[in-house]
Short mmCIF file of C-alpha atoms in Angstrom, two decimals:
data_model
loop_
_atom_site.label_atom_id
_atom_site.label_comp_id
_atom_site.label_asym_id
_atom_site.label_seq_id
_atom_site.Cartn_x
_atom_site.Cartn_y
_atom_site.Cartn_z
CA MET S 994 -13.73 -2.46 16.79
CA MET S 995 -11.82 -0.34 14.28
CA LYS S 996 -11.75 -1.35 10.62
CA ALA S 997 -9.71 -0.01 7.71
CA VAL S 998 -10.93 1.00 4.27
CA LEU S 999 -8.45 1.42 1.43
CA THR S 1000 -9.42 3.57 -1.54
CA GLY S 1001 -6.92 3.67 -4.39
CA ASP S 1002 -6.16 4.06 -8.05
CA ILE S 1003 -3.24 3.31 -10.35
CA VAL S 1004 -1.07 6.29 -11.27
CA ASN S 1005 -0.26 6.50 -15.00
CA SER S 1006 -2.49 3.49 -15.66
CA THR S 1007 -3.19 4.53 -19.25
CA GLN S 1008 0.51 4.06 -20.04
CA LEU S 1009 0.84 0.62 -18.48
CA GLY S 1010 -0.14 -1.31 -21.58
CA ALA S 1011 -2.60 -4.19 -21.59
CA ALA S 1012 -0.20 -6.90 -20.39
CA ARG S 1013 1.25 -4.93 -17.47
CA GLU S 1014 -2.15 -3.58 -16.46
CA LYS S 1015 -3.53 -7.12 -16.32
CA LYS S 1016 -0.53 -8.26 -14.26
CA LEU S 1017 -0.82 -5.33 -11.82
CA LEU S 1018 -4.56 -5.83 -11.32
CA ARG S 1019 -3.87 -9.51 -10.64
CA LEU S 1020 -1.16 -8.63 -8.09
CA ILE S 1021 -3.43 -6.13 -6.33
CA ALA S 1022 -6.23 -8.70 -6.26
CA GLN S 1023 -3.86 -11.23 -4.69
CA VAL S 1024 -2.81 -8.72 -2.04
CA LEU S 1025 -6.40 -7.85 -1.18
CA SER S 1026 -7.83 -11.37 -1.55
CA PRO S 1027 -8.13 -12.09 2.22
CA TYR S 1028 -10.59 -9.18 2.44
CA LYS S 1029 -13.66 -7.83 0.66
CA TYR S 1030 -12.60 -5.65 -2.28
CA GLU S 1031 -13.94 -4.25 -5.54
CA PHE S 1032 -12.41 -2.76 -8.68
CA TYR S 1033 -14.23 0.08 -10.41
CA ARG S 1034 -13.55 2.42 -13.35
CA GLY S 1035 -10.91 -0.07 -14.48
CA ASP S 1036 -7.95 1.32 -12.55
CA SER S 1037 -9.52 2.10 -9.15
CA PHE S 1038 -10.30 -0.11 -6.18
CA GLN S 1039 -11.66 -0.16 -2.66
CA ALA S 1040 -11.05 -2.73 0.06
CA TYR S 1041 -12.67 -3.31 3.44
CA VAL S 1042 -10.02 -4.59 5.85
CA THR S 1043 -11.34 -6.09 9.06
CA ALA S 1044 -7.85 -6.11 10.60
CA ALA S 1045 -7.11 -2.36 10.67
CA ASP S 1046 -3.52 -2.92 11.78
CA LYS S 1047 -2.86 -4.60 8.38
CA GLY S 1048 -4.00 -1.59 6.37
CA LEU S 1049 -0.62 0.03 5.81
CA ARG S 1050 1.10 -3.22 4.85
CA LEU S 1051 -1.60 -3.87 2.23
CA ALA S 1052 -1.27 -0.33 0.86
CA LEU S 1053 2.51 -0.71 0.59
CA GLN S 1054 2.17 -4.07 -1.15
CA CYS S 1055 -0.07 -2.45 -3.76
CA ARG S 1056 2.35 0.44 -4.25
CA MET S 1057 5.43 -1.80 -4.51
CA ALA S 1058 3.64 -3.99 -7.05
CA ALA S 1059 2.99 -0.96 -9.26
CA ILE S 1060 6.47 0.57 -8.93
CA SER S 1061 8.12 -2.78 -9.70
CA LEU S 1062 6.38 -3.00 -13.10
CA ALA S 1063 7.99 0.12 -14.60
CA ASP S 1064 10.88 0.02 -17.05
CA GLU S 1065 14.08 0.66 -15.10
CA LEU S 1066 15.32 3.50 -17.32
CA ALA S 1067 12.20 4.59 -19.18
CA PRO S 1068 9.57 6.81 -17.56
CA PRO S 1069 6.78 6.99 -16.59
CA LEU S 1070 7.05 5.35 -13.21
CA PHE S 1071 3.91 3.63 -12.03
CA ASP S 1072 2.45 3.79 -8.54
CA VAL S 1073 -0.76 3.39 -6.59
CA ARG S 1074 -2.34 6.39 -4.89
CA VAL S 1075 -4.12 5.10 -1.78
CA SER S 1076 -5.89 6.45 1.29
CA ILE S 1077 -6.48 4.45 4.46
CA GLY S 1078 -9.51 5.40 6.52
CA ILE S 1079 -9.72 3.85 9.99
CA GLY S 1080 -12.85 3.79 12.11
CA PRO S 1081 -15.98 1.84 13.04
CA VAL S 1082 -18.08 0.21 10.31
CA PRO S 1083 -21.63 -1.03 10.97
CA LEU S 1084 -22.16 -4.67 10.05
CA PRO S 1085 -22.93 -6.45 7.84
CA VAL S 1086 -20.93 -5.14 4.87
CA ARG S 1087 -22.51 -6.77 1.83
CA THR S 1088 -21.23 -4.57 -0.99
CA LEU S 1089 -18.64 -1.82 -0.75
CA SER S 1090 -20.57 0.51 -3.03
CA THR S 1091 -23.40 0.71 -0.50
CA ALA S 1092 -21.35 0.31 2.70
CA LYS S 1093 -21.50 2.99 5.38
CA GLY S 1094 -19.41 3.91 8.37
CA GLU S 1095 -16.69 6.28 9.49
CA ALA S 1096 -13.87 4.30 7.88
CA PHE S 1097 -15.52 4.56 4.44
CA VAL S 1098 -16.22 8.29 4.82
CA LEU S 1099 -12.69 9.07 6.03
CA SER S 1100 -11.06 7.02 3.28
CA GLY S 1101 -13.10 8.67 0.54
CA ARG S 1102 -12.41 12.19 1.79
CA ALA S 1103 -8.69 11.50 2.22
CA PHE S 1104 -8.50 10.06 -1.28
CA ASP S 1105 -10.09 13.18 -2.77
CA ASN S 1106 -7.49 15.29 -0.92
CA LEU S 1107 -4.66 13.08 -2.23
CA GLU S 1108 -5.71 13.75 -5.80
CA GLN S 1109 -5.77 17.50 -5.16
CA GLN S 1110 -2.43 17.57 -3.33
CA GLY S 1111 -0.53 15.23 -5.64
CA GLU S 1112 0.43 12.87 -2.80
CA ARG S 1113 0.33 9.08 -2.93
CA LEU S 1114 -0.52 7.95 0.63
CA ALA S 1115 -2.80 9.21 3.39
CA ILE S 1116 -3.83 7.62 6.69
CA ILE S 1117 -6.72 9.13 8.64
CA THR S 1118 -8.78 8.26 11.72
CA GLY S 1119 -11.35 10.10 13.80
CA ASN S 1120 -8.69 10.67 16.48
CA PRO S 1121 -6.81 13.99 15.98
CA LEU S 1122 -3.86 12.95 18.15
CA ALA S 1123 -3.42 9.64 16.33
CA ASN S 1124 -3.64 11.50 13.02
CA GLU S 1125 -0.56 13.55 13.89
CA GLY S 1126 1.56 10.42 14.21
CA LEU S 1127 -0.03 8.75 11.20
CA GLN S 1128 0.63 11.83 9.06
CA VAL S 1129 4.33 11.66 9.90
CA ILE S 1130 4.37 7.98 8.93
CA ALA S 1131 2.58 8.68 5.62
CA ASP S 1132 4.90 11.58 4.77
CA TYR S 1133 7.99 9.51 5.56
CA ILE S 1134 6.78 6.62 3.40
CA ASN S 1135 5.93 8.97 0.54
CA ALA S 1136 9.47 10.37 0.71
CA ILE S 1137 11.03 6.89 0.66
CA LEU S 1138 8.91 5.67 -2.23
CA ASN S 1139 9.54 8.82 -4.29
CA ASN S 1140 13.12 7.53 -4.69
CA MET S 1141 12.30 3.83 -4.94
CA THR S 1142 13.75 2.00 -7.94
CA VAL S 1143 12.03 -0.77 -9.85
CA LYS S 1144 14.39 -3.47 -8.52
CA GLN S 1145 14.15 -2.23 -4.93
CA ALA S 1146 10.35 -2.25 -5.13
CA ALA S 1147 10.31 -5.79 -6.51
CA VAL S 1148 12.44 -7.03 -3.61
CA ILE S 1149 10.54 -5.14 -0.92
CA PHE S 1150 7.23 -6.38 -2.35
CA GLU S 1151 8.43 -9.91 -1.61
CA LEU S 1152 9.59 -8.96 1.91
CA LEU S 1153 6.18 -7.41 2.61
CA ASN S 1154 4.70 -10.77 1.61
CA GLY S 1155 6.70 -12.37 4.43
CA HIS S 1156 9.58 -13.89 2.44
CA THR S 1157 13.15 -13.86 3.71
CA GLN S 1158 16.03 -12.31 1.79
CA GLN S 1159 17.34 -15.82 1.08
CA THR S 1160 14.00 -16.87 -0.39
CA VAL S 1161 13.82 -13.70 -2.48
CA ALA S 1162 17.33 -14.31 -3.81
CA GLU S 1163 16.38 -17.83 -4.86
CA LYS S 1164 13.09 -16.71 -6.40
CA MET S 1165 14.71 -13.88 -8.38
CA LYS S 1166 17.82 -15.90 -9.22
CA ARG S 1167 20.08 -13.22 -7.74
CA SER S 1168 22.87 -13.43 -5.19
CA LYS S 1169 21.98 -12.80 -1.57
CA SER S 1170 24.42 -9.85 -1.54
CA THR S 1171 22.58 -8.25 -4.49
CA ILE S 1172 19.25 -8.65 -2.74
CA HIS S 1173 20.72 -7.21 0.45
CA GLN S 1174 21.92 -4.16 -1.49
CA HIS S 1175 18.39 -3.55 -2.79
CA VAL S 1176 17.00 -4.06 0.72
CA THR S 1177 19.38 -1.49 2.19
CA ALA S 1178 19.10 1.06 -0.63
CA GLY S 1179 15.32 0.65 -0.62
CA ARG S 1180 15.35 1.50 3.11
CA TRP S 1181 13.52 -1.64 4.18
CA PRO S 1182 14.68 -1.33 7.83
CA GLU S 1183 12.99 2.08 8.03
CA ILE S 1184 9.85 0.77 6.31
CA GLU S 1185 9.67 -2.05 8.87
CA LYS S 1186 9.89 0.46 11.72
CA LEU S 1187 7.17 2.61 10.16
CA LEU S 1188 4.92 -0.44 9.87
CA GLN S 1189 5.54 -1.20 13.54
CA GLN S 1190 4.74 2.40 14.52
CA TYR S 1191 1.54 2.30 12.47
CA GLU S 1192 0.46 -0.95 14.12
CA HIS S 1193 1.26 0.46 17.56
CA ILE S 1194 -0.89 3.56 16.96
CA ILE S 1195 -3.80 1.48 15.64
CA HIS S 1196 -3.66 -0.84 18.64
CA GLN S 1197 -3.68 2.19 20.97
CA ILE S 1198 -6.89 3.59 19.47
CA MET S 1199 -8.65 0.22 19.21
#
């Protein structure tokens, strides 16, 4: 059975400030809480995701959480750089620092390449054909998130958590039309389709 391993770090973490850094780490922990995860070096993390088809959604939740914490008009923008490695993992997994398996190896290598290439998302498996489709998905998502605003990210973060637009409007004390504008401008329909494509590919190789 295929598993997913997420390896990530916070982009521009040193400029977050103590309060926002604490909030972002708490949000990431909440996102990853259903799975085994560890923080290390302060701004980096790794997560072992037993449901590989959830890997991309979790990565996007982490990225949206970071982007949503920036000041709307004042750079720098914050983000999470994250690689998703998908493959078999021998059980049991007691601690991530000593865990072995293809998913861990692939995630670590892809993360190193992300840092060198200046990209923010990579998805890699041991299947070359699947990787072609997953690369297109990762590139498309990177392009969408490069233009994501703080408000759009905040709304899409809530949608990724399973909330409806009506619920988000009530939670954020905004009109439903305002939320819908952020949803459309943030290209949520395309993100949903990319998530579906990712899940389809993962199910095909499982």
